[in-house]
Every structure is written in structure tokens, then in C-alpha cells.
Amino acid sequence: MTTTKTETIEGSVAEYVTAMIGGQLFGLPISRVQDVFMPERLTRVPLSPAEIAGVLNLRGRIVTVVDMRARLGLPKNDDGKPPMAVGVDLRGESYGLLIDQIGEVLRLSDDGREENPVNLDPRTANLAGGVHRLDGQLMVVLDVDRVLEIVPKIALAA
């Protein structure tokens, strides 16, 4: 009995949904993406961190919307275009990641994935799980789990 692997000759391949945030190309592992939507009727959450844009009702589910520009320490978008959101899930909770623009789905070899470069902005590096060098640009792979770690860290040192 033989088993078949979904690997190509050059190694395994990962698929990413690409998104632009502040002029930087990001990739989200397609396995983590539930949907892409236009956030409407966003309700602000009092006393929430700045990274939380609010909550909304998406097809009967309450979705917490994370402002990726705030999460990355970038200024608010003022180009007048409505933001998009990428729906992700973490431990049964639904989240929407607010982005500037959605891109295409890319299939990239795992062999081409590199460690974060030392000159990558520290706020971006904290949320990145590596990079892919594409034609003339760098795609930062977002680590969805790290992106959603918004609860402030309490110093344990006394």
C-alpha cells in the first residue's frame, strides 16, 4: 500500500491570501482565512485597546475587528477608499483583520520562505512568521496567532 503526498518535486507548497497594509505586501496562510468582506456598521468597544476597531455582526456571528494599521504601528489610512477585512478564526472566536486592499492567492514553495530579515521593522517582525522575496518586493507572512495576541502583557518581574 502506497501513500501519496501533496508535495511537488521542489518541496511542499503553501498558499497565501495576499493583502496590502500601508504599502507593504502581507501573506496570510490560506488555511487560516475564512472569508473576505467589507466591514459595515462597526460598533466601537469602550475601553478596548487601540488595535480593536470594533465589533460587527457577520451573518449572525459577532466578529471582533482588528485594525492591522494600528497593530503594525502605522498611521490611519486617509486615501478615502473603504477598508477590507479578512476573516480568521482563533479557538472558535471570529476575527476580522482590517486591511487596505486584498490581493491574489499565491502558491509559494516552502523552500523560498526565509527568516525575518534583521532590518524588518520590529512591530512587523513581532507579527511575522518569515518572508518570501517576490519580484521586486518582500511578502511578509503574517502569523495569525501572534496578530491576535492583543491582551497587554503584564510584567511579572518584581
mmCIF file of C-alpha atoms in Angstrom:
data_model
loop_
_atom_site.group_PDB
_atom_site.id
_atom_site.type_symbol
_atom_site.label_atom_id
_atom_site.label_comp_id
_atom_site.label_asym_id
_atom_site.label_seq_id
_atom_site.Cartn_x
_atom_site.Cartn_y
_atom_site.Cartn_z
ATOM 1 C CA MET A 1 0.000 0.000 0.000
ATOM 2 C CA THR A 2 1.463 3.366 -1.007
ATOM 3 C CA THR A 3 0.592 6.792 0.240
ATOM 4 C CA THR A 4 0.615 9.910 -1.889
ATOM 5 C CA LYS A 5 1.936 13.231 -0.683
ATOM 6 C CA THR A 6 0.834 16.631 -1.864
ATOM 7 C CA GLU A 7 4.398 17.691 -2.477
ATOM 8 C CA THR A 8 5.962 18.841 -5.688
ATOM 9 C CA ILE A 9 9.425 17.892 -6.855
ATOM 10 C CA GLU A 10 10.876 21.083 -5.362
ATOM 11 C CA GLY A 11 9.193 20.528 -1.977
ATOM 12 C CA SER A 12 5.942 21.348 -0.283
ATOM 13 C CA VAL A 13 3.902 24.355 -1.362
ATOM 14 C CA ALA A 14 1.904 26.780 0.777
ATOM 15 C CA GLU A 15 -0.929 29.029 -0.382
ATOM 16 C CA TYR A 16 -1.288 32.600 0.851
ATOM 17 C CA VAL A 17 -4.033 35.198 0.543
ATOM 18 C CA THR A 18 -2.176 38.449 -0.090
ATOM 19 C CA ALA A 19 -3.110 41.814 1.369
ATOM 20 C CA MET A 20 -1.681 45.330 1.257
ATOM 21 C CA ILE A 21 -1.359 47.224 4.542
ATOM 22 C CA GLY A 22 0.368 50.593 4.468
ATOM 23 C CA GLY A 23 2.080 49.840 1.159
ATOM 24 C CA GLN A 24 3.565 46.562 2.426
ATOM 25 C CA LEU A 25 2.577 43.191 0.956
ATOM 26 C CA PHE A 26 1.498 40.608 3.528
ATOM 27 C CA GLY A 27 0.516 36.975 3.104
ATOM 28 C CA LEU A 28 -1.940 35.103 5.295
ATOM 29 C CA PRO A 29 -1.855 31.301 5.191
ATOM 30 C CA ILE A 30 -4.982 30.348 3.219
ATOM 31 C CA SER A 31 -5.761 27.619 5.756
ATOM 32 C CA ARG A 32 -6.434 30.357 8.343
ATOM 33 C CA VAL A 33 -8.626 32.568 6.129
ATOM 34 C CA GLN A 34 -12.391 32.063 6.486
ATOM 35 C CA ASP A 35 -13.622 34.826 4.193
ATOM 36 C CA VAL A 36 -13.014 38.329 2.872
ATOM 37 C CA PHE A 37 -15.624 41.043 3.445
ATOM 38 C CA MET A 38 -16.345 44.763 3.550
ATOM 39 C CA PRO A 39 -16.828 45.713 7.214
ATOM 40 C CA GLU A 40 -20.058 47.627 7.731
ATOM 41 C CA ARG A 41 -21.742 49.035 10.849
ATOM 42 C CA LEU A 42 -18.695 48.681 13.051
ATOM 43 C CA THR A 43 -19.515 49.201 16.739
ATOM 44 C CA ARG A 44 -16.728 50.655 18.873
ATOM 45 C CA VAL A 45 -15.902 48.736 22.064
ATOM 46 C CA PRO A 46 -15.409 51.051 25.076
ATOM 47 C CA LEU A 47 -12.051 50.737 26.887
ATOM 48 C CA SER A 48 -10.675 48.318 24.275
ATOM 49 C CA PRO A 49 -7.075 48.588 23.057
ATOM 50 C CA ALA A 50 -6.436 50.906 20.073
ATOM 51 C CA GLU A 51 -5.883 47.848 17.863
ATOM 52 C CA ILE A 52 -9.537 46.824 18.245
ATOM 53 C CA ALA A 53 -11.512 48.748 15.623
ATOM 54 C CA GLY A 54 -14.796 47.396 16.995
ATOM 55 C CA VAL A 55 -17.229 44.523 16.562
ATOM 56 C CA LEU A 56 -19.777 43.716 13.886
ATOM 57 C CA ASN A 57 -22.404 41.140 13.057
ATOM 58 C CA LEU A 58 -21.339 38.992 10.101
ATOM 59 C CA ARG A 59 -24.006 36.518 9.026
ATOM 60 C CA GLY A 60 -25.187 36.055 12.614
ATOM 61 C CA ARG A 61 -21.713 35.820 14.171
ATOM 62 C CA ILE A 62 -20.166 38.539 16.326
ATOM 63 C CA VAL A 63 -16.782 39.366 14.813
ATOM 64 C CA THR A 64 -14.051 41.329 16.600
ATOM 65 C CA VAL A 65 -12.353 43.588 14.065
ATOM 66 C CA VAL A 66 -8.610 44.218 14.458
ATOM 67 C CA ASP A 67 -7.157 47.358 12.842
ATOM 68 C CA MET A 68 -3.985 45.999 11.237
ATOM 69 C CA ARG A 69 -2.592 49.506 10.668
ATOM 70 C CA ALA A 70 -2.804 50.204 14.424
ATOM 71 C CA ARG A 71 -1.450 46.709 15.165
ATOM 72 C CA LEU A 72 1.595 47.451 12.976
ATOM 73 C CA GLY A 73 2.083 50.966 14.345
ATOM 74 C CA LEU A 74 1.124 52.622 11.047
ATOM 75 C CA PRO A 75 -0.851 55.867 10.634
ATOM 76 C CA LYS A 76 -4.560 55.717 9.772
ATOM 77 C CA ASN A 77 -5.375 55.298 6.085
ATOM 78 C CA ASP A 78 -6.590 58.548 4.553
ATOM 79 C CA ASP A 79 -6.879 57.633 0.869
ATOM 80 C CA GLY A 80 -10.682 57.637 1.109
ATOM 81 C CA LYS A 81 -11.052 54.006 -0.006
ATOM 82 C CA PRO A 82 -13.157 51.772 2.256
ATOM 83 C CA PRO A 83 -11.087 49.155 4.096
ATOM 84 C CA MET A 84 -11.478 45.443 3.502
ATOM 85 C CA ALA A 85 -11.361 42.716 6.137
ATOM 86 C CA VAL A 86 -10.023 39.185 6.134
ATOM 87 C CA GLY A 87 -11.999 36.826 8.362
ATOM 88 C CA VAL A 88 -9.934 34.497 10.531
ATOM 89 C CA ASP A 89 -10.715 32.162 13.394
ATOM 90 C CA LEU A 90 -8.861 31.521 16.642
ATOM 91 C CA ARG A 91 -10.063 28.952 19.179
ATOM 92 C CA GLY A 92 -13.660 29.216 17.955
ATOM 93 C CA GLU A 93 -13.767 33.034 18.027
ATOM 94 C CA SER A 94 -14.208 35.016 14.805
ATOM 95 C CA TYR A 95 -11.998 37.972 13.947
ATOM 96 C CA GLY A 96 -11.738 40.353 11.031
ATOM 97 C CA LEU A 97 -8.345 41.811 10.152
ATOM 98 C CA LEU A 98 -8.804 45.304 8.701
ATOM 99 C CA ILE A 99 -6.561 45.739 5.651
ATOM 100 C CA ASP A 100 -6.157 48.340 2.910
ATOM 101 C CA GLN A 101 -6.585 46.048 -0.072
ATOM 102 C CA ILE A 102 -6.936 42.340 -0.790
ATOM 103 C CA GLY A 103 -4.691 40.735 -3.365
ATOM 104 C CA GLU A 104 -4.497 37.403 -5.096
ATOM 105 C CA VAL A 105 -3.826 33.914 -3.817
ATOM 106 C CA LEU A 106 -0.200 32.885 -4.277
ATOM 107 C CA ARG A 107 1.209 29.361 -4.252
ATOM 108 C CA LEU A 108 4.774 29.552 -2.967
ATOM 109 C CA SER A 109 7.318 26.869 -2.247
ATOM 110 C CA ASP A 110 8.156 26.436 1.434
ATOM 111 C CA ASP A 111 11.803 26.344 0.328
ATOM 112 C CA GLY A 112 11.536 30.029 -0.630
ATOM 113 C CA ARG A 113 10.411 31.111 2.827
ATOM 114 C CA GLU A 114 13.136 32.903 4.779
ATOM 115 C CA GLU A 115 13.588 34.034 8.373
ATOM 116 C CA ASN A 116 12.641 37.637 9.142
ATOM 117 C CA PRO A 117 15.406 39.956 7.901
ATOM 118 C CA VAL A 118 17.238 41.846 10.663
ATOM 119 C CA ASN A 119 16.179 45.200 9.162
ATOM 120 C CA LEU A 120 12.446 44.387 9.293
ATOM 121 C CA ASP A 121 10.509 46.878 11.444
ATOM 122 C CA PRO A 122 10.276 45.358 14.961
ATOM 123 C CA ARG A 123 6.469 45.775 15.128
ATOM 124 C CA THR A 124 6.153 43.915 11.831
ATOM 125 C CA ALA A 125 8.737 41.305 12.833
ATOM 126 C CA ASN A 126 6.749 40.525 16.017
ATOM 127 C CA LEU A 127 3.772 39.501 13.856
ATOM 128 C CA ALA A 128 5.709 37.818 11.052
ATOM 129 C CA GLY A 129 6.419 34.163 10.552
ATOM 130 C CA GLY A 130 9.000 34.712 7.836
ATOM 131 C CA VAL A 131 9.173 36.357 4.435
ATOM 132 C CA HIS A 132 9.106 35.460 0.755
ATOM 133 C CA ARG A 133 11.118 37.500 -1.722
ATOM 134 C CA LEU A 134 8.959 38.058 -4.788
ATOM 135 C CA ASP A 135 9.714 40.012 -7.967
ATOM 136 C CA GLY A 136 10.832 43.366 -6.607
ATOM 137 C CA GLN A 137 9.018 43.149 -3.281
ATOM 138 C CA LEU A 138 9.009 41.380 0.032
ATOM 139 C CA MET A 139 5.903 39.490 1.181
ATOM 140 C CA VAL A 140 5.725 39.273 4.976
ATOM 141 C CA VAL A 141 3.956 36.115 6.161
ATOM 142 C CA LEU A 142 1.569 37.047 8.983
ATOM 143 C CA ASP A 143 1.423 34.722 11.963
ATOM 144 C CA VAL A 144 -2.317 34.910 12.714
ATOM 145 C CA ASP A 145 -1.897 33.654 16.291
ATOM 146 C CA ARG A 146 0.620 36.413 17.076
ATOM 147 C CA VAL A 147 -1.536 39.045 15.353
ATOM 148 C CA LEU A 148 -4.428 38.167 17.681
ATOM 149 C CA GLU A 149 -2.319 38.303 20.880
ATOM 150 C CA ILE A 150 -3.662 41.727 21.780
ATOM 151 C CA VAL A 151 -4.096 41.251 25.529
ATOM 152 C CA PRO A 152 -1.494 43.518 27.161
ATOM 153 C CA LYS A 153 1.471 41.705 28.622
ATOM 154 C CA ILE A 154 1.736 42.226 32.389
ATOM 155 C CA ALA A 155 5.292 42.419 33.690
ATOM 156 C CA LEU A 156 5.914 39.582 36.105
ATOM 157 C CA ALA A 157 9.276 40.895 37.275
ATOM 158 C CA ALA A 158 9.121 42.441 40.764
#
